[in-house]
C-alpha positions as a LaTeX table, in Angstrom:
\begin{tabular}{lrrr}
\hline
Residue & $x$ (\AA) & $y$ (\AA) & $z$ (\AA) \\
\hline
Unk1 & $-11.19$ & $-67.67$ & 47.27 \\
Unk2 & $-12.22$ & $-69.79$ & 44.15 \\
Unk3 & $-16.21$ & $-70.96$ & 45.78 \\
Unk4 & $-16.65$ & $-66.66$ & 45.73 \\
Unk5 & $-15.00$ & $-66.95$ & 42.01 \\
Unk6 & $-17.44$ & $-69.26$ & 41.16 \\
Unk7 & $-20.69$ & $-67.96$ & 42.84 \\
Unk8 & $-19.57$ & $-64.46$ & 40.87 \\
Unk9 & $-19.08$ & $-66.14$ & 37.79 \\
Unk10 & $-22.14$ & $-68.76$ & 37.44 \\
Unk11 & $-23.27$ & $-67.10$ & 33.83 \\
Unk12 & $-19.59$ & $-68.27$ & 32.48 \\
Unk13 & $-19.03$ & $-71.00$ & 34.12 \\
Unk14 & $-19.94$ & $-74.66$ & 33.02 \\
Unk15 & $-20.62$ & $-76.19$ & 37.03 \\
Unk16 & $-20.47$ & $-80.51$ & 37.54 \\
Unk17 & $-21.62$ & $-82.16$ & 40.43 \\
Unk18 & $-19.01$ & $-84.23$ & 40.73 \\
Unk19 & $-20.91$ & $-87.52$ & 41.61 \\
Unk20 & $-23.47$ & $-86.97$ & 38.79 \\
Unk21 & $-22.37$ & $-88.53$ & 35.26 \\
Unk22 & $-23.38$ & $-86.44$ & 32.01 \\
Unk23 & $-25.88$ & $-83.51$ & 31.70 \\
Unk24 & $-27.32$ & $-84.91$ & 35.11 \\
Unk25 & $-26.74$ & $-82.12$ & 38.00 \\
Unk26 & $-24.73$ & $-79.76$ & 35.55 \\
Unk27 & $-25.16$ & $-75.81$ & 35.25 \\
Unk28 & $-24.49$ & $-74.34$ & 31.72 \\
Unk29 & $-23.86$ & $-70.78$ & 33.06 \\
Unk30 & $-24.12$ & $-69.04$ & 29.49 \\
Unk31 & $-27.16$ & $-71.06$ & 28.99 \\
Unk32 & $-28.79$ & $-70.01$ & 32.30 \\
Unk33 & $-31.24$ & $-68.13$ & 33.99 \\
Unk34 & $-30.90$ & $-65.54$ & 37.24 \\
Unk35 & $-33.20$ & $-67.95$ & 39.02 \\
Unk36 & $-31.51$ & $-71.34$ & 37.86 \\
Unk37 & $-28.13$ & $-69.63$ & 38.75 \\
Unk38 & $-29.50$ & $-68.23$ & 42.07 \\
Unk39 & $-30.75$ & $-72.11$ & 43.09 \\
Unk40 & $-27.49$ & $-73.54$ & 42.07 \\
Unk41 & $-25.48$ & $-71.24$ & 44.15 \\
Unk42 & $-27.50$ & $-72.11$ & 47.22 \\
Unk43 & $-26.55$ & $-75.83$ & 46.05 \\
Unk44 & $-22.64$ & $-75.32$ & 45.90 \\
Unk45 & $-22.69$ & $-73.12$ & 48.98 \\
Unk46 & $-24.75$ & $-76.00$ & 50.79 \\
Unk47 & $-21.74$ & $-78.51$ & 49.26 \\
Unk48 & $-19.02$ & $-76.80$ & 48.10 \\
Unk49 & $-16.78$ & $-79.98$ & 47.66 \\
Unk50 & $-19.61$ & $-81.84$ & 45.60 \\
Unk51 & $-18.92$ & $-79.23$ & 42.63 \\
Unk52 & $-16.42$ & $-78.70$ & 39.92 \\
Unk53 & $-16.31$ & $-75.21$ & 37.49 \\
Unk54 & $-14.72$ & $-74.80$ & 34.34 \\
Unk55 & $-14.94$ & $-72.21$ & 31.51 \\
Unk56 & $-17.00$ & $-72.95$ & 28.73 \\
Unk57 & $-15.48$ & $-73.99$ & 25.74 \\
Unk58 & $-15.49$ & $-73.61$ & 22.13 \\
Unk59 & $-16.26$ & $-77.06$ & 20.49 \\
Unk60 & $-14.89$ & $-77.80$ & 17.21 \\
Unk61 & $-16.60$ & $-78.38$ & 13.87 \\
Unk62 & $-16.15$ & $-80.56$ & 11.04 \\
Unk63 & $-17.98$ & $-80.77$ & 7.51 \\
Unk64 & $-20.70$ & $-82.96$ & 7.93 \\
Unk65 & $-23.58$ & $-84.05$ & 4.86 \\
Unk66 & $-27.16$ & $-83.15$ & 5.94 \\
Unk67 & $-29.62$ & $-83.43$ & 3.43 \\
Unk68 & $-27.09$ & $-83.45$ & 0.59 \\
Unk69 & $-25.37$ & $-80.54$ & 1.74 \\
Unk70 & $-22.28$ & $-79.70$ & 3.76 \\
Unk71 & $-22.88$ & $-77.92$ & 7.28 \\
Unk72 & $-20.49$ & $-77.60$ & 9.74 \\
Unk73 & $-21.81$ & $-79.85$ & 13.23 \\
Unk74 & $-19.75$ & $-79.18$ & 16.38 \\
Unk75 & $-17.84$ & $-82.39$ & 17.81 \\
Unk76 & $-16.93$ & $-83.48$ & 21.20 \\
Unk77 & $-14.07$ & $-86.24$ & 21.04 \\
Unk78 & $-13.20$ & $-88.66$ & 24.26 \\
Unk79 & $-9.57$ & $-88.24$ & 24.79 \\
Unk80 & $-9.49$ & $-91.97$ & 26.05 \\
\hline
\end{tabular}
């Protein structure tokens, strides 16, 4: 069943509540404590159908000039 794939996998899982818009009501599983995970899973369980899961990704990077040097800045591009 994918909600028991999901409560399993919180810590690699990014979880969106799907009527929330950007880092509102979001659950960066790699980024996450045992008690932040343990309070979200009582949320999805409560409302499984208000939640979406994906893996995490790796965002790209590009050269970027800081301080008149090049470092490499991740980037997150709309694909609108």
């Amino acid at each position: 069943m994918i909600l028991d794939h999901v409560l399993v996998n919180l810590d690699k899982l990014v979880v969106k509540s799907a009527n929330e818009a950007g880092d509102y009501g979001m659950l960066l599983g790699t980024q996450s404590t045992v008690k932040q995970r343990a309070e979200f899973a009582e949320k999805i369980k409560a409302n499984p159908r208000n939640y979406i899961a994906q893996p995490t990704l790796s965002l790209s990077r590009v050269p970027t000039i800081i301080d008149d040097k090049f470092e490499g800045c991740h980037v997150d591009l709309p694909n609108n």
